[in-house]
Amino acid sequence: MSDLLAVILAAGKGTRMKSALPKVLHNIGGKPMVEHVMAAAHMAGAKRKVVVVGFGAESVETALGAQAEYVVQAEQLGTGHAVMQTAACLQDFDGTVMVLCGDTPLLTGQTLTKLFAEHQAQQASATVLTACMADPTGYGRVMRDHSGQVLKIVEQKDAAPSELAVNEVNTGIYCFERTALFDALRSINCNNMQGEYYLTDVIGILAKDQAKVWAVQVDNAEETLGINSRMQLAEAEKILRKRTLVNLMDNGVTIMDMDSTFIDSQVCIEPDTVIYPFTWIEGATTIGRGCEIGPSSRIQNSSIGENTILHFIYAHDCQIGNHVTVGPYVHLRPSTVLADGVKIGNFVEVKNSNVGECSKIPHLSYIGDTDMGAGVNIGSGTITVNYDGKKKHRTIVEDGAFVGCNTNLVAPVTVGKGAYVAAGSTITKNVPSEALGVGRARQSNIEGWANKENLVCVKP
Ligand code: UD1
Ligand code: CA
C-alpha cells in the first residue's frame, strides 16, 4: 500500500459567511469544520496533513496546532494555484496526495477510505470523487466519453449548455499520484471565465496524456455538501447532529426527542443512559451507563459516572461520580468534583470544590472553593464566604459534619470531623471535631412588647 498524505485547501475567506472568522473555523458539531475534514482524512490513513492557509492564516494555525503542517497561499488565485504552493513541502513525499476542501465537514472517513482503495486498485494517476445531483448548479461537471472514461471537468461558469445538462459533479475531492499531479500543474493556466488556476484542469491534462484517470461516485451526495453560507452551515449542523444521535442510539443510548437534543460528535455516552428533551451535551464529555440526563440541561467538558441523574442543570468542566443526583436548577462550575452518591438539590451553585462520598447539599446553597469530606450534610441556604474582595479562600468541611441551615462559613475556615454548626451561624473560627459551633446573637424575648404605647403599627 502506498503512503497517503492529505492536502486541505483552506485559504479562502468564505465571503458569503460575512464573518471576521475564516470560514473553515466556523464550528459545526462542536468543532471547526476543517477539523472534521482532518479527522476523515486521518481515518482514511493520511498520516501527514498539509493545510493551505491564506485568509486568517494565523488563526487557522492556532486552532489546528501541531496536528497539521501549513503552507501559505498569499493570494487566492485558484484551487490549482493553492495546490502548487505545497510543491516544496511535498517534494520528498513518495505516494498518493489526497486533495480535500476545508469546507466539507460532512465527509466521512469511510468514503475517503473507499476513494483511496479504488485509486490504488485501479493504479490510477488521478481519481476524482464525484456525486450525482438533482440540481448540479454551481459545481464543476464531470465529462465522460461514450465508454464512461473521464475526459475532463468543466466549471459551471465555463460550461456550454450541453455540458451544464450533466448532473455528475466534481466534489472537489481527489487522489493524485504526487509526480503526476505536480507535472500536470505545470501546464495549467488561467485562461478561463474566472481568471483562476483551476485544479480541475489537471484531470483533463492527465486524461489527454493517456494517464489513468478514474472516478468514484459517492454513495450519499449529502456528504460532500460544501459550506458557503450561514444557511448551509445550519443545514450541515442538522445533518451532522442527526448522524451523531443515530450513532448514539445504535449504541444503546435513548434519545427521547431528536429535535431538541444537541450532542457534539466527540461526546461518548454508554448504553442505557436516557437523554431527555432540551439537552445540550458538548465538548469533551463522557457519560457512563444508566444515567438520566435532562430535561433542559447543558453539560460541557465534563465526565459523568454511572447511574447518575442530572435534571435541569448546567455543568461545565466538572467531574461527577456514580449514583449522584443533581438538580433541579443547579449550576456546577469548573473544577467541581462530586464523589459517588452525592446529592445536590434545588437552586445550588458549586464551584471549584470537592464534595465527598454521599454528602448532601440539598437546597439553596453556594459552595465555592471548598473541600468537603464524606457524609456531610449542608443545611438549606448555607453559603461559603470565599472572597474577601481580593483573594479567594478555601473552606474545609470534614467527614460527617452537620452544618445547620442558613450558615455563613467565612473562609479560610474548617468545620471538623463530626462537628455541628448551629443554624443561622456566621462561622469565622474553626469548629473542632465533634464540637457545636454557634455563631449568632442569642435570642431574647421582650414580654408585652407589642402593647407598648409608642408602637405605631395599627392593630386590626
Ligand atoms: C471547486 C471546484 C469545482 C467543484 C467544487 C466542489 C475548482 C476550480 N472547482 O469549485 O469543480 O465542483 O469545488 O465544491 O477547483 N481555495 C484556496 N485557494 C484558492 C481558491 C480556493 O485555498 O485560491 C480553497 C477554498 O478555501 C475552498 C476550496 O479551495 O476551501 C474550494 O474553493 P472554492 O472557491 O469554494 O471552489 P468552487 O468554486 O466551489
Ligand atoms: Ca466551494
Short mmCIF file of C-alpha atoms and ligand atoms in Angstrom, two decimals:
data_model
loop_
_atom_site.label_atom_id
_atom_site.label_comp_id
_atom_site.label_asym_id
_atom_site.label_seq_id
_atom_site.Cartn_x
_atom_site.Cartn_y
_atom_site.Cartn_z
CA MET A 1 0.00 0.00 0.00
CA SER A 2 1.42 3.39 -0.92
CA ASP A 3 1.68 6.22 1.54
CA LEU A 4 -1.19 8.70 1.84
CA LEU A 5 -0.89 12.41 2.53
CA ALA A 6 -3.77 14.90 2.66
CA VAL A 7 -3.71 18.44 1.31
CA ILE A 8 -6.58 20.50 2.65
CA LEU A 9 -7.45 23.74 0.87
CA ALA A 10 -8.44 26.37 3.37
CA ALA A 11 -7.08 29.68 2.11
CA GLY A 12 -10.35 31.23 1.01
CA LYS A 13 -12.14 33.89 3.04
CA GLY A 14 -15.61 32.49 2.68
CA THR A 15 -17.05 35.84 1.61
CA ARG A 16 -20.65 34.69 1.84
CA MET A 17 -20.30 33.84 5.53
CA LYS A 18 -19.97 37.60 6.19
CA SER A 19 -17.65 36.87 9.07
CA ALA A 20 -14.36 38.05 10.53
CA LEU A 21 -13.60 34.38 11.25
CA PRO A 22 -12.14 32.33 8.38
CA LYS A 23 -14.88 30.08 7.01
CA VAL A 24 -13.13 26.81 7.89
CA LEU A 25 -13.04 27.79 11.59
CA HIS A 26 -16.79 28.08 11.94
CA ASN A 27 -17.98 25.44 14.37
CA ILE A 28 -20.13 22.53 13.42
CA GLY A 29 -20.90 19.63 15.74
CA GLY A 30 -18.73 21.33 18.36
CA LYS A 31 -15.52 21.82 16.39
CA PRO A 32 -14.20 23.88 13.49
CA MET A 33 -15.39 22.45 10.18
CA VAL A 34 -11.85 21.88 8.92
CA GLU A 35 -11.23 19.54 11.87
CA HIS A 36 -13.96 17.22 10.64
CA VAL A 37 -12.20 17.09 7.27
CA MET A 38 -8.88 16.38 9.01
CA ALA A 39 -10.47 13.60 11.05
CA ALA A 40 -11.94 11.97 7.94
CA ALA A 41 -8.54 12.15 6.19
CA HIS A 42 -6.91 10.67 9.27
CA MET A 43 -9.38 7.77 9.30
CA ALA A 44 -8.54 7.07 5.67
CA GLY A 45 -4.89 6.69 6.68
CA ALA A 46 -3.37 10.10 5.93
CA LYS A 47 -0.55 10.49 8.39
CA ARG A 48 0.55 13.90 7.20
CA LYS A 49 -1.99 16.67 6.72
CA VAL A 50 -0.90 19.80 4.91
CA VAL A 51 -3.31 22.72 5.20
CA VAL A 52 -3.12 25.53 2.65
CA VAL A 53 -3.89 28.74 4.55
CA GLY A 54 -4.36 32.31 3.39
CA PHE A 55 -7.14 34.43 4.82
CA GLY A 56 -6.79 34.38 8.61
CA ALA A 57 -3.79 32.04 8.31
CA GLU A 58 -2.65 32.65 11.87
CA SER A 59 -5.98 31.86 13.46
CA VAL A 60 -6.29 28.66 11.42
CA GLU A 61 -2.80 27.58 12.51
CA THR A 62 -3.55 28.42 16.14
CA ALA A 63 -6.82 26.48 16.04
CA LEU A 64 -5.36 23.33 14.47
CA GLY A 65 -1.94 23.42 16.08
CA ALA A 66 0.56 20.62 15.60
CA GLN A 67 -1.86 18.13 14.03
CA ALA A 68 -1.18 19.73 10.63
CA GLU A 69 1.60 21.31 8.56
CA TYR A 70 0.91 24.68 6.98
CA VAL A 71 1.62 26.20 3.61
CA VAL A 72 0.69 29.81 2.93
CA GLN A 73 -1.05 30.88 -0.25
CA ALA A 74 -0.60 34.64 -0.08
CA GLU A 75 -3.02 35.42 -2.91
CA GLN A 76 -6.02 33.25 -3.70
CA LEU A 77 -5.52 32.65 -7.41
CA GLY A 78 -7.50 29.42 -7.61
CA THR A 79 -7.55 25.84 -6.36
CA GLY A 80 -4.75 24.78 -8.75
CA HIS A 81 -2.58 27.63 -7.55
CA ALA A 82 -3.33 26.61 -3.94
CA VAL A 83 -2.08 23.06 -4.52
CA MET A 84 1.01 24.39 -6.34
CA GLN A 85 2.06 26.10 -3.11
CA THR A 86 2.57 22.70 -1.49
CA ALA A 87 5.17 21.57 -4.07
CA ALA A 88 8.18 22.26 -1.86
CA CYS A 89 6.56 20.80 1.23
CA LEU A 90 5.71 17.58 -0.63
CA GLN A 91 8.98 17.33 -2.53
CA ASP A 92 10.23 14.26 -0.69
CA PHE A 93 6.89 12.55 -0.41
CA ASP A 94 6.52 9.42 -2.47
CA GLY A 95 2.89 8.34 -2.60
CA THR A 96 -0.70 9.44 -3.01
CA VAL A 97 -1.83 13.01 -2.38
CA MET A 98 -5.47 13.32 -1.38
CA VAL A 99 -6.77 16.84 -2.03
CA LEU A 100 -9.71 18.00 0.08
CA CYS A 101 -11.51 21.25 0.79
CA GLY A 102 -11.71 22.58 4.32
CA ASP A 103 -15.39 23.42 3.97
CA THR A 104 -16.94 19.93 3.57
CA PRO A 105 -17.39 18.82 7.19
CA LEU A 106 -19.89 16.04 6.47
CA LEU A 107 -17.35 13.93 4.63
CA THR A 108 -16.78 10.56 6.29
CA GLY A 109 -13.63 8.52 6.78
CA GLN A 110 -15.37 5.56 5.09
CA THR A 111 -15.88 7.49 1.86
CA LEU A 112 -12.26 8.64 1.78
CA THR A 113 -11.08 5.12 2.58
CA LYS A 114 -13.09 3.84 -0.37
CA LEU A 115 -11.73 6.58 -2.64
CA PHE A 116 -8.13 5.75 -1.71
CA ALA A 117 -8.71 1.98 -2.04
CA GLU A 118 -10.16 2.36 -5.55
CA HIS A 119 -7.41 4.76 -6.57
CA GLN A 120 -4.87 2.13 -5.58
CA ALA A 121 -6.76 -0.83 -7.03
CA GLN A 122 -7.00 0.99 -10.37
CA GLN A 123 -3.38 2.13 -10.16
CA ALA A 124 -4.72 5.47 -11.34
CA SER A 125 -2.76 8.68 -11.69
CA ALA A 126 -5.82 10.60 -10.54
CA THR A 127 -9.15 9.56 -9.04
CA VAL A 128 -11.89 12.09 -8.54
CA LEU A 129 -14.79 11.70 -6.14
CA THR A 130 -18.00 12.60 -7.94
CA ALA A 131 -21.64 12.96 -6.98
CA CYS A 132 -24.87 12.87 -8.95
CA MET A 133 -27.06 15.80 -8.05
CA ALA A 134 -30.64 16.65 -8.93
CA ASP A 135 -29.52 20.27 -9.08
CA PRO A 136 -25.85 20.47 -10.05
CA THR A 137 -25.82 24.28 -10.31
CA GLY A 138 -22.55 25.85 -9.23
CA TYR A 139 -20.44 22.71 -9.34
CA GLY A 140 -17.87 21.60 -11.90
CA ARG A 141 -19.32 18.96 -14.26
CA VAL A 142 -17.62 15.63 -14.94
CA MET A 143 -17.32 14.91 -18.67
CA ARG A 144 -17.01 11.28 -19.78
CA ASP A 145 -16.72 9.71 -23.21
CA HIS A 146 -19.18 7.10 -24.54
CA SER A 147 -17.27 4.32 -22.73
CA GLY A 148 -17.54 6.16 -19.43
CA GLN A 149 -13.89 7.22 -19.37
CA VAL A 150 -13.41 10.60 -17.62
CA LEU A 151 -12.26 13.25 -20.07
CA LYS A 152 -12.23 16.47 -18.07
CA ILE A 153 -14.02 18.67 -15.57
CA VAL A 154 -15.74 21.83 -16.74
CA GLU A 155 -16.58 24.60 -14.30
CA GLN A 156 -20.13 25.96 -14.23
CA LYS A 157 -19.03 29.37 -15.49
CA ASP A 158 -17.11 27.90 -18.42
CA ALA A 159 -19.62 25.24 -19.44
CA ALA A 160 -21.55 25.06 -22.70
CA PRO A 161 -25.32 24.39 -22.39
CA SER A 162 -24.86 20.69 -23.27
CA GLU A 163 -22.21 20.41 -20.52
CA LEU A 164 -24.46 22.13 -17.98
CA ALA A 165 -27.01 19.38 -18.57
CA VAL A 166 -24.65 16.82 -17.00
CA ASN A 167 -25.61 16.12 -13.41
CA GLU A 168 -22.49 14.26 -12.28
CA VAL A 169 -20.40 16.83 -10.42
CA ASN A 170 -16.90 17.19 -9.08
CA THR A 171 -16.96 17.10 -5.27
CA GLY A 172 -13.54 18.80 -5.12
CA ILE A 173 -12.01 15.68 -3.54
CA TYR A 174 -9.33 13.71 -5.33
CA CYS A 175 -6.44 11.28 -5.04
CA PHE A 176 -3.36 12.01 -7.15
CA GLU A 177 -0.01 10.35 -7.57
CA ARG A 178 2.34 13.10 -6.47
CA THR A 179 4.53 13.28 -9.56
CA ALA A 180 1.57 13.17 -11.96
CA LEU A 181 -0.14 15.97 -10.01
CA PHE A 182 2.78 18.39 -9.97
CA ASP A 183 3.77 17.62 -13.57
CA ALA A 184 0.25 18.43 -14.73
CA LEU A 185 0.01 21.55 -12.54
CA ARG A 186 2.92 22.97 -14.55
CA SER A 187 0.66 23.04 -17.61
CA ILE A 188 -2.39 24.79 -16.20
CA ASN A 189 -3.19 28.44 -16.92
CA CYS A 190 -5.82 30.97 -16.01
CA ASN A 191 -7.45 31.39 -19.38
CA ASN A 192 -11.00 30.85 -18.16
CA MET A 193 -14.05 32.83 -17.15
CA GLN A 194 -12.83 33.34 -13.59
CA GLY A 195 -9.19 34.04 -14.47
CA GLU A 196 -8.14 31.42 -11.91
CA TYR A 197 -5.75 28.49 -11.90
CA TYR A 198 -8.16 25.56 -11.69
CA LEU A 199 -7.07 22.33 -10.04
CA THR A 200 -9.79 20.68 -12.09
CA ASP A 201 -7.78 21.26 -15.28
CA VAL A 202 -5.27 18.68 -14.02
CA ILE A 203 -7.88 15.97 -14.70
CA GLY A 204 -8.21 16.97 -18.38
CA ILE A 205 -4.45 17.28 -18.81
CA LEU A 206 -3.78 13.82 -17.37
CA ALA A 207 -6.60 12.22 -19.40
CA LYS A 208 -5.23 13.78 -22.58
CA ASP A 209 -1.77 12.44 -21.74
CA GLN A 210 -3.26 8.94 -21.55
CA ALA A 211 -2.61 8.75 -17.82
CA LYS A 212 -5.19 6.70 -15.97
CA VAL A 213 -7.95 8.95 -14.61
CA TRP A 214 -10.62 7.24 -12.56
CA ALA A 215 -13.81 8.40 -10.85
CA VAL A 216 -15.59 7.13 -7.77
CA GLN A 217 -19.20 8.12 -7.13
CA VAL A 218 -20.05 8.96 -3.55
CA ASP A 219 -22.96 6.89 -2.16
CA ASN A 220 -24.55 9.79 -0.35
CA ALA A 221 -24.16 13.18 -2.05
CA GLU A 222 -25.07 14.89 1.25
CA GLU A 223 -21.56 14.09 2.49
CA THR A 224 -19.93 16.44 0.05
CA LEU A 225 -22.06 19.47 0.87
CA GLY A 226 -19.74 22.48 0.80
CA ILE A 227 -20.46 25.23 3.31
CA ASN A 228 -20.53 28.66 1.73
CA SER A 229 -23.18 30.45 3.80
CA ARG A 230 -24.68 30.50 7.29
CA MET A 231 -27.74 28.82 5.85
CA GLN A 232 -25.64 25.88 4.62
CA LEU A 233 -23.83 25.84 7.95
CA ALA A 234 -27.16 25.36 9.73
CA GLU A 235 -28.21 22.65 7.25
CA ALA A 236 -24.95 20.79 7.74
CA GLU A 237 -25.18 21.14 11.51
CA LYS A 238 -28.59 19.50 11.42
CA ILE A 239 -27.33 16.60 9.29
CA LEU A 240 -24.27 16.08 11.47
CA ARG A 241 -26.35 16.26 14.64
CA LYS A 242 -28.74 13.63 13.36
CA ARG A 243 -25.79 11.43 12.43
CA THR A 244 -24.37 11.74 15.96
CA LEU A 245 -27.73 10.96 17.58
CA VAL A 246 -28.37 7.94 15.36
CA ASN A 247 -24.92 6.65 16.17
CA LEU A 248 -25.59 7.01 19.90
CA MET A 249 -28.96 5.29 19.61
CA ASP A 250 -27.35 2.45 17.63
CA ASN A 251 -25.00 2.06 20.59
CA GLY A 252 -27.80 1.75 23.13
CA VAL A 253 -28.46 5.33 24.26
CA THR A 254 -32.10 6.51 24.44
CA ILE A 255 -32.70 9.94 22.90
CA MET A 256 -36.26 10.93 23.74
CA ASP A 257 -36.57 13.80 21.29
CA MET A 258 -34.07 14.12 18.46
CA ASP A 259 -35.33 17.57 17.53
CA SER A 260 -34.43 19.14 20.85
CA THR A 261 -31.23 17.24 21.68
CA PHE A 262 -27.85 18.68 20.73
CA ILE A 263 -24.83 16.44 21.24
CA ASP A 264 -21.35 17.16 19.89
CA SER A 265 -19.77 14.50 17.72
CA GLN A 266 -16.91 13.79 20.15
CA VAL A 267 -19.17 13.09 23.17
CA CYS A 268 -19.12 9.48 24.46
CA ILE A 269 -22.22 8.03 26.14
CA GLU A 270 -22.58 4.45 27.41
CA PRO A 271 -25.67 2.28 26.81
CA ASP A 272 -28.89 2.54 28.81
CA THR A 273 -28.47 6.20 29.50
CA VAL A 274 -31.57 8.25 28.71
CA ILE A 275 -31.31 11.77 27.34
CA TYR A 276 -34.43 13.83 27.99
CA PRO A 277 -35.51 16.69 25.71
CA PHE A 278 -33.96 20.16 25.52
CA THR A 279 -30.49 18.99 26.39
CA TRP A 280 -27.07 20.08 25.13
CA ILE A 281 -24.04 17.88 25.71
CA GLU A 282 -20.87 19.45 24.43
CA GLY A 283 -17.11 19.25 24.16
CA ALA A 284 -15.03 16.53 25.75
CA THR A 285 -17.87 15.00 27.74
CA THR A 286 -18.22 11.34 28.73
CA ILE A 287 -21.28 9.82 30.36
CA GLY A 288 -21.46 6.33 31.87
CA ARG A 289 -24.23 3.72 31.78
CA GLY A 290 -27.72 4.04 33.17
CA CYS A 291 -27.80 7.81 33.65
CA GLU A 292 -30.76 10.15 33.22
CA ILE A 293 -29.71 13.44 31.68
CA GLY A 294 -32.11 16.36 31.30
CA PRO A 295 -34.62 17.58 30.58
CA SER A 296 -33.31 21.08 29.96
CA SER A 297 -29.67 20.55 30.82
CA ARG A 298 -26.41 21.77 29.38
CA ILE A 299 -23.25 19.79 30.04
CA GLN A 300 -19.86 20.84 28.74
CA ASN A 301 -16.45 19.17 29.03
CA SER A 302 -17.48 17.01 31.96
CA SER A 303 -17.14 13.39 32.93
CA ILE A 304 -20.13 11.68 34.46
CA GLY A 305 -20.15 8.24 36.04
CA GLU A 306 -22.84 5.55 36.01
CA ASN A 307 -26.45 5.65 37.21
CA THR A 308 -26.32 9.38 37.82
CA ILE A 309 -29.33 11.67 37.47
CA LEU A 310 -28.93 15.26 36.26
CA HIS A 311 -32.19 17.21 35.98
CA PHE A 312 -32.37 20.84 34.83
CA ILE A 313 -28.69 21.59 35.39
CA TYR A 314 -25.84 23.48 33.82
CA ALA A 315 -22.48 21.79 34.41
CA HIS A 316 -19.18 22.74 32.85
CA ASP A 317 -15.68 21.32 33.35
CA CYS A 318 -16.83 19.05 36.19
CA GLN A 319 -16.31 15.51 37.33
CA ILE A 320 -19.39 13.73 38.60
CA GLY A 321 -19.28 10.23 40.08
CA ASN A 322 -21.66 7.26 40.16
CA HIS A 323 -25.15 7.28 41.70
CA VAL A 324 -25.10 11.06 42.02
CA THR A 325 -28.33 13.08 41.91
CA VAL A 326 -28.21 16.72 40.85
CA GLY A 327 -31.00 19.20 40.28
CA PRO A 328 -33.29 20.74 39.55
CA TYR A 329 -31.84 24.21 38.83
CA VAL A 330 -28.22 23.62 39.73
CA HIS A 331 -25.09 25.28 38.39
CA LEU A 332 -21.92 23.20 38.64
CA ARG A 333 -18.98 25.40 37.73
CA PRO A 334 -15.44 24.45 36.68
CA SER A 335 -13.30 22.17 38.84
CA THR A 336 -16.21 20.76 40.77
CA VAL A 337 -15.71 17.13 41.71
CA LEU A 338 -18.69 15.22 43.07
CA ALA A 339 -17.85 11.79 44.54
CA ASP A 340 -20.16 8.77 44.35
CA GLY A 341 -23.57 9.05 45.96
CA VAL A 342 -23.56 12.84 46.32
CA LYS A 343 -26.90 14.63 46.29
CA ILE A 344 -27.18 18.24 45.15
CA GLY A 345 -30.67 19.68 45.27
CA ASN A 346 -32.68 22.70 44.24
CA PHE A 347 -31.05 26.02 43.43
CA VAL A 348 -27.47 25.21 44.39
CA GLU A 349 -24.24 26.53 42.89
CA VAL A 350 -20.97 24.65 43.39
CA LYS A 351 -17.61 25.95 42.15
CA ASN A 352 -14.04 24.65 42.37
CA SER A 353 -14.95 22.26 45.17
CA ASN A 354 -14.59 18.63 46.10
CA VAL A 355 -17.69 17.04 47.58
CA GLY A 356 -17.04 13.70 49.29
CA GLU A 357 -18.99 10.47 49.07
CA CYS A 358 -22.68 10.61 49.93
CA SER A 359 -22.54 14.22 51.08
CA LYS A 360 -25.69 16.30 50.63
CA ILE A 361 -26.25 19.92 49.63
CA PRO A 362 -29.99 19.71 49.14
CA HIS A 363 -31.24 23.30 48.93
CA LEU A 364 -30.32 26.90 48.12
CA SER A 365 -26.56 26.95 48.73
CA TYR A 366 -23.41 28.46 47.30
CA ILE A 367 -20.39 26.22 47.84
CA GLY A 368 -17.18 27.63 46.41
CA ASP A 369 -13.51 26.72 46.91
CA THR A 370 -14.44 24.02 49.37
CA ASP A 371 -13.07 20.61 50.32
CA MET A 372 -15.90 18.61 51.76
CA GLY A 373 -15.46 15.14 53.22
CA ALA A 374 -17.84 12.19 53.09
CA GLY A 375 -21.29 12.02 54.69
CA VAL A 376 -21.55 15.77 55.24
CA ASN A 377 -24.97 17.42 55.46
CA ILE A 378 -25.20 21.05 54.41
CA GLY A 379 -28.36 22.76 55.62
CA SER A 380 -30.55 24.81 53.37
CA GLY A 381 -29.25 28.27 52.50
CA THR A 382 -25.65 27.65 53.57
CA ILE A 383 -23.10 29.92 51.92
CA THR A 384 -19.33 29.72 51.78
CA VAL A 385 -17.96 33.22 52.09
CA ASN A 386 -14.92 32.57 49.96
CA TYR A 387 -13.96 36.02 48.70
CA ASP A 388 -12.66 38.94 50.71
CA GLY A 389 -12.62 41.32 47.76
CA LYS A 390 -9.03 40.48 46.89
CA LYS A 391 -8.45 36.78 47.35
CA LYS A 392 -10.39 33.53 47.32
CA HIS A 393 -10.04 31.34 50.42
CA ARG A 394 -10.88 27.68 50.99
CA THR A 395 -13.41 26.17 53.31
CA ILE A 396 -12.89 22.71 54.73
CA VAL A 397 -15.80 20.63 55.99
CA GLU A 398 -14.62 17.30 57.33
CA ASP A 399 -16.32 13.89 57.25
CA GLY A 400 -19.73 13.61 58.85
CA ALA A 401 -20.06 17.29 59.76
CA PHE A 402 -23.57 18.71 60.00
CA VAL A 403 -23.99 22.34 59.02
CA GLY A 404 -27.29 23.90 60.10
CA CYS A 405 -29.49 25.94 57.81
CA ASN A 406 -28.60 29.47 56.73
CA THR A 407 -24.98 29.32 57.84
CA ASN A 408 -22.18 31.55 56.56
CA LEU A 409 -18.82 29.77 56.52
CA VAL A 410 -16.30 32.63 56.34
CA ALA A 411 -13.17 31.22 54.69
CA PRO A 412 -10.49 30.29 55.43
CA VAL A 413 -12.26 28.12 57.96
CA THR A 414 -12.57 24.45 58.92
CA VAL A 415 -15.53 22.58 60.33
CA GLY A 416 -14.01 19.48 61.95
CA LYS A 417 -14.98 15.86 61.65
CA GLY A 418 -18.42 15.13 63.03
CA ALA A 419 -18.85 18.72 64.19
CA TYR A 420 -22.16 20.58 64.22
CA VAL A 421 -22.85 24.17 63.27
CA ALA A 422 -25.95 25.78 64.70
CA ALA A 423 -28.46 27.11 62.19
CA GLY A 424 -28.09 30.77 61.32
CA SER A 425 -24.42 30.95 62.37
CA THR A 426 -21.72 33.05 60.83
CA ILE A 427 -18.65 30.89 61.39
CA THR A 428 -15.36 32.78 61.35
CA LYS A 429 -13.33 30.46 63.59
CA ASN A 430 -12.56 26.78 63.11
CA VAL A 431 -15.06 24.40 64.70
CA PRO A 432 -13.17 21.48 66.32
CA SER A 433 -14.18 17.88 65.65
CA GLU A 434 -17.36 16.77 67.38
CA ALA A 435 -17.95 20.33 68.74
CA LEU A 436 -21.00 22.50 68.19
CA GLY A 437 -20.18 25.87 66.65
CA VAL A 438 -22.66 28.61 67.43
CA GLY A 439 -22.02 32.00 65.89
CA ARG A 440 -25.14 34.07 66.19
CA ALA A 441 -26.81 36.52 68.57
CA ARG A 442 -28.63 34.80 71.39
CA GLN A 443 -32.42 35.22 71.23
CA SER A 444 -34.12 37.27 73.91
CA ASN A 445 -37.86 37.79 74.16
CA ILE A 446 -39.26 41.12 75.41
CA GLU A 447 -42.51 40.35 77.15
CA GLY A 448 -45.51 42.55 76.27
CA TRP A 449 -43.51 44.49 73.73
CA ALA A 450 -46.39 44.58 71.27
CA ASN A 451 -48.58 46.50 73.73
CA LYS A 452 -46.05 49.27 74.29
CA GLU A 453 -47.59 52.76 73.93
CA ASN A 454 -45.13 54.02 71.36
CA LEU A 455 -45.90 51.19 68.93
CA VAL A 456 -47.00 52.83 65.70
CA CYS A 457 -48.45 49.83 63.99
CA VAL A 458 -52.21 49.85 63.66
CA LYS A 459 -53.80 46.79 65.16
CA PRO A 460 -56.74 45.21 63.44
C1 UD1 B 1 -14.48 23.79 -6.69
C2 UD1 B 1 -14.19 23.04 -7.98
C3 UD1 B 1 -15.49 22.54 -8.56
C4 UD1 B 1 -16.20 21.67 -7.56
C5 UD1 B 1 -16.39 22.39 -6.24
C6 UD1 B 1 -16.88 21.41 -5.19
C7 UD1 B 1 -12.25 24.16 -8.94
C8 UD1 B 1 -11.77 25.08 -9.98
N1 UD1 B 1 -13.56 23.94 -8.91
O1 UD1 B 1 -15.25 24.91 -7.01
O2 UD1 B 1 -15.24 21.80 -9.75
O3 UD1 B 1 -17.46 21.25 -8.08
O4 UD1 B 1 -15.13 22.92 -5.77
O5 UD1 B 1 -17.21 22.07 -4.00
O6 UD1 B 1 -11.46 23.62 -8.20
N2 UD1 B 1 -9.22 27.71 -2.14
C9 UD1 B 1 -7.95 28.06 -1.79
N3 UD1 B 1 -7.26 28.91 -2.57
C10 UD1 B 1 -7.78 29.44 -3.70
C11 UD1 B 1 -9.10 29.09 -4.06
C12 UD1 B 1 -9.79 28.21 -3.27
O7 UD1 B 1 -7.44 27.59 -0.76
O8 UD1 B 1 -7.08 30.21 -4.36
C13 UD1 B 1 -9.96 26.79 -1.28
C14 UD1 B 1 -11.20 27.40 -0.67
O9 UD1 B 1 -10.90 27.98 0.59
C15 UD1 B 1 -12.12 26.20 -0.53
C16 UD1 B 1 -11.68 25.30 -1.68
O10 UD1 B 1 -10.41 25.72 -2.07
O11 UD1 B 1 -11.93 25.52 0.67
C17 UD1 B 1 -12.65 25.33 -2.86
O12 UD1 B 1 -12.65 26.62 -3.40
P1 UD1 B 1 -13.97 27.29 -3.97
O13 UD1 B 1 -13.66 28.65 -4.45
O14 UD1 B 1 -15.07 27.14 -3.00
O15 UD1 B 1 -14.25 26.35 -5.25
P2 UD1 B 1 -15.60 26.14 -6.00
O16 UD1 B 1 -15.89 27.33 -6.83
O17 UD1 B 1 -16.63 25.73 -5.04
CA CA B 2 -16.94 25.76 -2.63
#
